[in-house]
Structure formats: C-alpha cells, structure tokens
C-alpha cells in the first residue's frame, strides 16, 4: 500500500457580506487556492492524486464544486475531487 501524505493546505481569505470578494465566485476562489497549494508544496500538478475542498453553502454551484475549481486551476483530468460540506468544520474535515 502506498503512503498517503498531505503536501499542502491553503484557505481562502475571510471576507465580509457584500465585501471586496463578493464578486468572485467560490469555485474561482477555490481555483486560486489550488494553484497556491501546488506552488506552496513545490510540486507539479501531475503528481496530485486528489483535491479535497471544504465549502459551506454550495447552493447554486452545481455538482462537486471541488471538481469545478480543479478544472479552473488546470489540474489534470484524472485528479479525483471531493467537496466537504460540514458547516463550520468543512476546512478542518478537508485536512483530516
């Protein structure tokens, strides 16, 4: 069995209702975070096996916002993606 490792974890900034981030969609913010996580880890995108993204209130974003964010971040098609929705614990659950 191969060893699983977490090589990077990044989060979006915390904004205010109708604040400066309100015009940027959650999946676009997710893509920015994915790009930052890959850069922070110092790896190539093709060695990533899975994207796990926490997102609360994914209403209106369709199926699997993590996949949408990965596509926007130009991750390889083969990378598996999962969206965690655990209200306040989404980010914590994503790194567990």
mmCIF file of N, CA and C in Angstrom:
data_model
loop_
_atom_site.group_PDB
_atom_site.id
_atom_site.type_symbol
_atom_site.label_atom_id
_atom_site.label_comp_id
_atom_site.label_asym_id
_atom_site.label_seq_id
_atom_site.Cartn_x
_atom_site.Cartn_y
_atom_site.Cartn_z
ATOM 1 N N UNK A 1 0.844 -1.175 0.000
ATOM 2 C CA UNK A 1 0.000 0.000 0.000
ATOM 3 C C UNK A 1 0.891 1.241 0.000
ATOM 4 N N UNK A 2 0.519 2.209 -0.843
ATOM 5 C CA UNK A 2 1.268 3.464 -0.888
ATOM 6 C C UNK A 2 0.888 4.346 0.291
ATOM 7 N N UNK A 3 1.848 5.103 0.749
ATOM 8 C CA UNK A 3 1.610 6.022 1.856
ATOM 9 C C UNK A 3 0.908 7.281 1.349
ATOM 10 N N UNK A 4 -0.124 7.697 2.041
ATOM 11 C CA UNK A 4 -0.831 8.938 1.700
ATOM 12 C C UNK A 4 -0.237 10.080 2.509
ATOM 13 N N UNK A 5 0.002 11.187 1.839
ATOM 14 C CA UNK A 5 0.544 12.355 2.520
ATOM 15 C C UNK A 5 -0.205 13.604 2.091
ATOM 16 N N UNK A 6 -0.324 14.538 3.005
ATOM 17 C CA UNK A 6 -0.862 15.859 2.694
ATOM 18 C C UNK A 6 0.351 16.748 2.473
ATOM 19 N N UNK A 7 0.463 17.308 1.275
ATOM 20 C CA UNK A 7 1.647 18.106 0.973
ATOM 21 C C UNK A 7 1.417 19.599 1.131
ATOM 22 N N UNK A 8 0.165 20.020 1.197
ATOM 23 C CA UNK A 8 -0.108 21.444 1.315
ATOM 24 C C UNK A 8 -1.556 21.662 1.729
ATOM 25 N N UNK A 9 -1.793 22.745 2.418
ATOM 26 C CA UNK A 9 -3.153 23.154 2.778
ATOM 27 C C UNK A 9 -3.199 24.678 2.738
ATOM 28 N N UNK A 10 -4.187 25.205 2.072
ATOM 29 C CA UNK A 10 -4.337 26.649 1.906
ATOM 30 C C UNK A 10 -5.811 26.966 2.060
ATOM 31 N N UNK A 11 -6.132 28.156 2.513
ATOM 32 C CA UNK A 11 -7.536 28.541 2.613
ATOM 33 C C UNK A 11 -7.753 29.896 1.951
ATOM 34 N N UNK A 12 -9.002 30.151 1.631
ATOM 35 C CA UNK A 12 -9.348 31.445 1.050
ATOM 36 C C UNK A 12 -9.364 32.493 2.152
ATOM 37 N N UNK A 13 -9.252 33.761 1.779
ATOM 38 C CA UNK A 13 -9.385 34.811 2.789
ATOM 39 C C UNK A 13 -10.814 34.869 3.314
ATOM 40 N N UNK A 14 -10.974 35.413 4.481
ATOM 41 C CA UNK A 14 -12.300 35.589 5.070
ATOM 42 C C UNK A 14 -12.790 36.971 4.682
ATOM 43 N N UNK A 15 -13.955 37.023 4.076
ATOM 44 C CA UNK A 15 -14.493 38.303 3.623
ATOM 45 C C UNK A 15 -15.751 38.686 4.367
ATOM 46 N N UNK A 16 -16.245 39.852 4.055
ATOM 47 C CA UNK A 16 -17.487 40.365 4.633
ATOM 48 C C UNK A 16 -18.620 40.251 3.622
ATOM 49 N N UNK A 17 -19.840 40.205 4.114
ATOM 50 C CA UNK A 17 -21.011 40.183 3.248
ATOM 51 C C UNK A 17 -20.989 41.418 2.351
ATOM 52 N N UNK A 18 -21.102 41.204 1.047
ATOM 53 C CA UNK A 18 -21.023 42.269 0.039
ATOM 54 C C UNK A 18 -19.685 43.013 0.068
ATOM 55 N N UNK A 19 -18.642 42.340 0.539
ATOM 56 C CA UNK A 19 -17.314 42.959 0.611
ATOM 57 C C UNK A 19 -16.545 42.829 -0.690
ATOM 58 N N UNK A 20 -15.246 43.018 -0.608
ATOM 59 C CA UNK A 20 -14.399 43.064 -1.802
ATOM 60 C C UNK A 20 -14.308 41.732 -2.544
ATOM 61 N N UNK A 21 -14.626 40.627 -1.883
ATOM 62 C CA UNK A 21 -14.571 39.318 -2.540
ATOM 63 C C UNK A 21 -15.929 38.858 -3.061
ATOM 64 N N UNK A 22 -16.969 39.629 -2.833
ATOM 65 C CA UNK A 22 -18.328 39.177 -3.149
ATOM 66 C C UNK A 22 -18.580 38.981 -4.640
ATOM 67 N N UNK A 23 -17.781 39.579 -5.501
ATOM 68 C CA UNK A 23 -17.961 39.415 -6.944
ATOM 69 C C UNK A 23 -17.151 38.265 -7.525
ATOM 70 N N UNK A 24 -16.425 37.561 -6.678
ATOM 71 C CA UNK A 24 -15.611 36.432 -7.127
ATOM 72 C C UNK A 24 -16.309 35.151 -6.687
ATOM 73 N N UNK A 25 -16.611 34.286 -7.634
ATOM 74 C CA UNK A 25 -17.303 33.038 -7.324
ATOM 75 C C UNK A 25 -16.462 32.097 -6.477
ATOM 76 N N UNK A 26 -17.146 31.252 -5.722
ATOM 77 C CA UNK A 26 -16.458 30.322 -4.824
ATOM 78 C C UNK A 26 -15.545 29.359 -5.571
ATOM 79 N N UNK A 27 -15.962 28.901 -6.750
ATOM 80 C CA UNK A 27 -15.105 27.971 -7.486
ATOM 81 C C UNK A 27 -13.860 28.674 -8.031
ATOM 82 N N UNK A 28 -13.967 29.939 -8.381
ATOM 83 C CA UNK A 28 -12.791 30.712 -8.810
ATOM 84 C C UNK A 28 -11.839 30.909 -7.633
ATOM 85 N N UNK A 29 -12.393 31.227 -6.459
ATOM 86 C CA UNK A 29 -11.553 31.330 -5.260
ATOM 87 C C UNK A 29 -10.881 29.988 -4.972
ATOM 88 N N UNK A 30 -11.644 28.907 -5.150
ATOM 89 C CA UNK A 30 -11.082 27.569 -4.960
ATOM 90 C C UNK A 30 -9.932 27.295 -5.912
ATOM 91 N N UNK A 31 -10.071 27.731 -7.158
ATOM 92 C CA UNK A 31 -9.005 27.542 -8.148
ATOM 93 C C UNK A 31 -7.740 28.288 -7.740
ATOM 94 N N UNK A 32 -7.909 29.500 -7.235
ATOM 95 C CA UNK A 32 -6.759 30.289 -6.770
ATOM 96 C C UNK A 32 -6.061 29.562 -5.624
ATOM 97 N N UNK A 33 -6.840 28.995 -4.725
ATOM 98 C CA UNK A 33 -6.293 28.273 -3.578
ATOM 99 C C UNK A 33 -5.576 26.996 -4.030
ATOM 100 N N UNK A 34 -6.150 26.285 -4.994
ATOM 101 C CA UNK A 34 -5.495 25.073 -5.508
ATOM 102 C C UNK A 34 -4.145 25.426 -6.121
ATOM 103 N N UNK A 35 -4.123 26.472 -6.931
ATOM 104 C CA UNK A 35 -2.859 26.926 -7.530
ATOM 105 C C UNK A 35 -1.836 27.260 -6.441
ATOM 106 N N UNK A 36 -2.278 27.951 -5.396
ATOM 107 C CA UNK A 36 -1.380 28.328 -4.302
ATOM 108 C C UNK A 36 -0.876 27.103 -3.546
ATOM 109 N N UNK A 37 -1.744 26.117 -3.340
ATOM 110 C CA UNK A 37 -1.343 24.906 -2.621
ATOM 111 C C UNK A 37 -0.280 24.134 -3.395
ATOM 112 N N UNK A 38 -0.454 24.026 -4.699
ATOM 113 C CA UNK A 38 0.530 23.333 -5.534
ATOM 114 C C UNK A 38 1.859 24.084 -5.509
ATOM 115 N N UNK A 39 1.799 25.392 -5.643
ATOM 116 C CA UNK A 39 3.023 26.204 -5.626
ATOM 117 C C UNK A 39 3.719 26.106 -4.270
ATOM 118 N N UNK A 40 2.937 26.191 -3.197
ATOM 119 C CA UNK A 40 3.495 26.121 -1.837
ATOM 120 C C UNK A 40 4.193 24.783 -1.592
ATOM 121 N N UNK A 41 3.620 23.708 -2.145
ATOM 122 C CA UNK A 41 4.200 22.378 -1.969
ATOM 123 C C UNK A 41 5.435 22.168 -2.840
ATOM 124 N N UNK A 42 5.600 22.999 -3.862
ATOM 125 C CA UNK A 42 6.753 22.860 -4.745
ATOM 126 C C UNK A 42 6.684 21.622 -5.618
ATOM 127 N N UNK A 43 5.484 21.251 -6.039
ATOM 128 C CA UNK A 43 5.295 20.050 -6.858
ATOM 129 C C UNK A 43 4.640 20.419 -8.185
ATOM 130 N N UNK A 44 4.620 19.457 -9.092
ATOM 131 C CA UNK A 44 3.921 19.619 -10.358
ATOM 132 C C UNK A 44 2.487 19.123 -10.196
ATOM 133 N N UNK A 45 1.579 19.690 -10.956
ATOM 134 C CA UNK A 45 0.167 19.313 -10.854
ATOM 135 C C UNK A 45 -0.077 17.842 -11.182
ATOM 136 N N UNK A 46 0.760 17.254 -12.022
ATOM 137 C CA UNK A 46 0.514 15.875 -12.444
ATOM 138 C C UNK A 46 0.844 14.834 -11.374
ATOM 139 N N UNK A 47 1.409 15.244 -10.243
ATOM 140 C CA UNK A 47 1.651 14.288 -9.156
ATOM 141 C C UNK A 47 0.556 14.346 -8.086
ATOM 142 N N UNK A 48 -0.400 15.240 -8.244
ATOM 143 C CA UNK A 48 -1.516 15.348 -7.297
ATOM 144 C C UNK A 48 -2.524 14.245 -7.602
ATOM 145 N N UNK A 49 -2.919 13.490 -6.569
ATOM 146 C CA UNK A 49 -3.893 12.420 -6.741
ATOM 147 C C UNK A 49 -5.314 12.852 -6.432
ATOM 148 N N UNK A 50 -5.467 13.807 -5.512
ATOM 149 C CA UNK A 50 -6.823 14.167 -5.086
ATOM 150 C C UNK A 50 -6.863 15.609 -4.590
ATOM 151 N N UNK A 51 -7.960 16.280 -4.894
ATOM 152 C CA UNK A 51 -8.243 17.612 -4.364
ATOM 153 C C UNK A 51 -9.413 17.463 -3.404
ATOM 154 N N UNK A 52 -9.229 17.891 -2.161
ATOM 155 C CA UNK A 52 -10.294 17.871 -1.160
ATOM 156 C C UNK A 52 -10.535 19.318 -0.764
ATOM 157 N N UNK A 53 -11.737 19.794 -1.019
ATOM 158 C CA UNK A 53 -12.047 21.206 -0.779
ATOM 159 C C UNK A 53 -13.267 21.317 0.127
ATOM 160 N N UNK A 54 -13.141 22.092 1.190
ATOM 161 C CA UNK A 54 -14.276 22.368 2.056
ATOM 162 C C UNK A 54 -15.054 23.558 1.534
ATOM 163 N N UNK A 55 -16.383 23.438 1.490
ATOM 164 C CA UNK A 55 -17.222 24.538 1.017
ATOM 165 C C UNK A 55 -18.567 24.470 1.720
ATOM 166 N N UNK A 56 -18.893 25.536 2.427
ATOM 167 C CA UNK A 56 -20.181 25.621 3.112
ATOM 168 C C UNK A 56 -21.149 26.360 2.197
ATOM 169 N N UNK A 57 -22.389 25.956 2.195
ATOM 170 C CA UNK A 57 -23.438 26.564 1.369
ATOM 171 C C UNK A 57 -23.097 26.551 -0.122
ATOM 172 N N UNK A 58 -22.951 25.357 -0.704
ATOM 173 C CA UNK A 58 -22.608 25.278 -2.125
ATOM 174 C C UNK A 58 -23.799 25.502 -3.063
ATOM 175 N N UNK A 59 -24.896 26.023 -2.545
ATOM 176 C CA UNK A 59 -26.094 26.248 -3.365
ATOM 177 C C UNK A 59 -25.758 27.078 -4.602
ATOM 178 N N UNK A 60 -26.267 26.649 -5.729
ATOM 179 C CA UNK A 60 -26.079 27.385 -6.967
ATOM 180 C C UNK A 60 -24.772 27.093 -7.680
ATOM 181 N N UNK A 61 -23.948 26.212 -7.133
ATOM 182 C CA UNK A 61 -22.672 25.892 -7.775
ATOM 183 C C UNK A 61 -22.688 24.551 -8.495
ATOM 184 N N UNK A 62 -23.813 23.884 -8.527
ATOM 185 C CA UNK A 62 -23.893 22.621 -9.255
ATOM 186 C C UNK A 62 -23.191 21.494 -8.525
ATOM 187 N N UNK A 63 -22.859 20.470 -9.292
ATOM 188 C CA UNK A 63 -22.261 19.277 -8.711
ATOM 189 C C UNK A 63 -20.766 19.454 -8.471
ATOM 190 N N UNK A 64 -20.316 18.980 -7.349
ATOM 191 C CA UNK A 64 -18.910 18.908 -6.955
ATOM 192 C C UNK A 64 -18.108 20.176 -7.273
ATOM 193 N N UNK A 65 -18.308 21.236 -6.494
ATOM 194 C CA UNK A 65 -17.536 22.467 -6.702
ATOM 195 C C UNK A 65 -16.021 22.258 -6.659
ATOM 196 N N UNK A 66 -15.554 21.248 -5.938
ATOM 197 C CA UNK A 66 -14.110 20.970 -5.916
ATOM 198 C C UNK A 66 -13.617 20.601 -7.312
ATOM 199 N N UNK A 67 -14.393 19.828 -8.052
ATOM 200 C CA UNK A 67 -14.030 19.471 -9.434
ATOM 201 C C UNK A 67 -14.003 20.726 -10.313
ATOM 202 N N UNK A 68 -15.003 21.575 -10.139
ATOM 203 C CA UNK A 68 -15.055 22.807 -10.926
ATOM 204 C C UNK A 68 -13.821 23.674 -10.653
ATOM 205 N N UNK A 69 -13.449 23.783 -9.381
ATOM 206 C CA UNK A 69 -12.272 24.574 -9.014
ATOM 207 C C UNK A 69 -11.004 23.949 -9.589
ATOM 208 N N UNK A 70 -10.915 22.627 -9.548
ATOM 209 C CA UNK A 70 -9.743 21.936 -10.094
ATOM 210 C C UNK A 70 -9.622 22.163 -11.599
ATOM 211 N N UNK A 71 -10.746 22.141 -12.300
ATOM 212 C CA UNK A 71 -10.734 22.404 -13.744
ATOM 213 C C UNK A 71 -10.259 23.835 -14.004
ATOM 214 N N UNK A 72 -10.776 24.791 -13.228
ATOM 215 C CA UNK A 72 -10.355 26.187 -13.388
ATOM 216 C C UNK A 72 -8.870 26.382 -13.072
ATOM 217 N N UNK A 73 -8.332 25.525 -12.200
ATOM 218 C CA UNK A 73 -6.912 25.597 -11.839
ATOM 219 C C UNK A 73 -6.034 24.790 -12.795
ATOM 220 N N UNK A 74 -6.650 24.257 -13.863
ATOM 221 C CA UNK A 74 -5.919 23.461 -14.869
ATOM 222 C C UNK A 74 -5.250 22.224 -14.290
ATOM 223 N N UNK A 75 -5.930 21.592 -13.326
ATOM 224 C CA UNK A 75 -5.431 20.327 -12.801
ATOM 225 C C UNK A 75 -5.688 19.241 -13.840
ATOM 226 N N UNK A 76 -4.879 18.166 -13.848
ATOM 227 C CA UNK A 76 -5.120 17.072 -14.786
ATOM 228 C C UNK A 76 -6.516 16.471 -14.584
ATOM 229 N N UNK A 77 -7.134 16.037 -15.664
ATOM 230 C CA UNK A 77 -8.486 15.479 -15.610
ATOM 231 C C UNK A 77 -8.574 14.281 -14.664
ATOM 232 N N UNK A 78 -7.500 13.517 -14.540
ATOM 233 C CA UNK A 78 -7.504 12.287 -13.740
ATOM 234 C C UNK A 78 -7.545 12.536 -12.236
ATOM 235 N N UNK A 79 -7.271 13.756 -11.792
ATOM 236 C CA UNK A 79 -7.240 14.061 -10.360
ATOM 237 C C UNK A 79 -8.649 13.934 -9.779
ATOM 238 N N UNK A 80 -8.780 13.117 -8.742
ATOM 239 C CA UNK A 80 -10.070 12.960 -8.075
ATOM 240 C C UNK A 80 -10.347 14.186 -7.220
ATOM 241 N N UNK A 81 -11.627 14.537 -7.086
ATOM 242 C CA UNK A 81 -12.008 15.726 -6.321
ATOM 243 C C UNK A 81 -13.204 15.408 -5.438
ATOM 244 N N UNK A 82 -13.190 15.953 -4.239
ATOM 245 C CA UNK A 82 -14.316 15.792 -3.329
ATOM 246 C C UNK A 82 -14.561 17.123 -2.618
ATOM 247 N N UNK A 83 -15.828 17.455 -2.459
ATOM 248 C CA UNK A 83 -16.222 18.671 -1.751
ATOM 249 C C UNK A 83 -16.773 18.277 -0.389
ATOM 250 N N UNK A 84 -16.210 18.842 0.673
ATOM 251 C CA UNK A 84 -16.683 18.598 2.032
ATOM 252 C C UNK A 84 -17.640 19.717 2.420
ATOM 253 N N UNK A 85 -18.781 19.359 3.008
ATOM 254 C CA UNK A 85 -19.741 20.357 3.472
ATOM 255 C C UNK A 85 -20.120 20.008 4.902
ATOM 256 N N UNK A 86 -19.378 20.516 5.839
ATOM 257 C CA UNK A 86 -19.599 20.246 7.264
ATOM 258 C C UNK A 86 -19.799 21.543 8.037
ATOM 259 N N UNK A 87 -20.453 22.508 7.427
ATOM 260 C CA UNK A 87 -20.703 23.830 8.006
ATOM 261 C C UNK A 87 -19.380 24.389 8.526
ATOM 262 N N UNK A 88 -19.265 24.707 9.790
ATOM 263 C CA UNK A 88 -18.054 25.356 10.298
ATOM 264 C C UNK A 88 -16.826 24.453 10.234
ATOM 265 N N UNK A 89 -17.030 23.164 10.158
ATOM 266 C CA UNK A 89 -15.901 22.240 10.161
ATOM 267 C C UNK A 89 -15.421 21.812 8.787
ATOM 268 N N UNK A 90 -15.904 22.429 7.706
ATOM 269 C CA UNK A 90 -15.527 21.987 6.359
ATOM 270 C C UNK A 90 -14.027 22.015 6.121
ATOM 271 N N UNK A 91 -13.372 23.111 6.465
ATOM 272 C CA UNK A 91 -11.933 23.217 6.233
ATOM 273 C C UNK A 91 -11.178 22.205 7.083
ATOM 274 N N UNK A 92 -11.582 22.048 8.335
ATOM 275 C CA UNK A 92 -10.925 21.086 9.210
ATOM 276 C C UNK A 92 -11.122 19.669 8.692
ATOM 277 N N UNK A 93 -12.334 19.327 8.282
ATOM 278 C CA UNK A 93 -12.622 17.994 7.761
ATOM 279 C C UNK A 93 -11.825 17.730 6.489
ATOM 280 N N UNK A 94 -11.602 18.756 5.671
ATOM 281 C CA UNK A 94 -10.860 18.586 4.424
ATOM 282 C C UNK A 94 -9.417 18.165 4.670
ATOM 283 N N UNK A 95 -8.821 18.549 5.786
ATOM 284 C CA UNK A 95 -7.435 18.169 6.061
ATOM 285 C C UNK A 95 -7.317 16.971 6.994
ATOM 286 N N UNK A 96 -8.419 16.380 7.403
ATOM 287 C CA UNK A 96 -8.377 15.202 8.275
ATOM 288 C C UNK A 96 -8.162 13.939 7.472
#
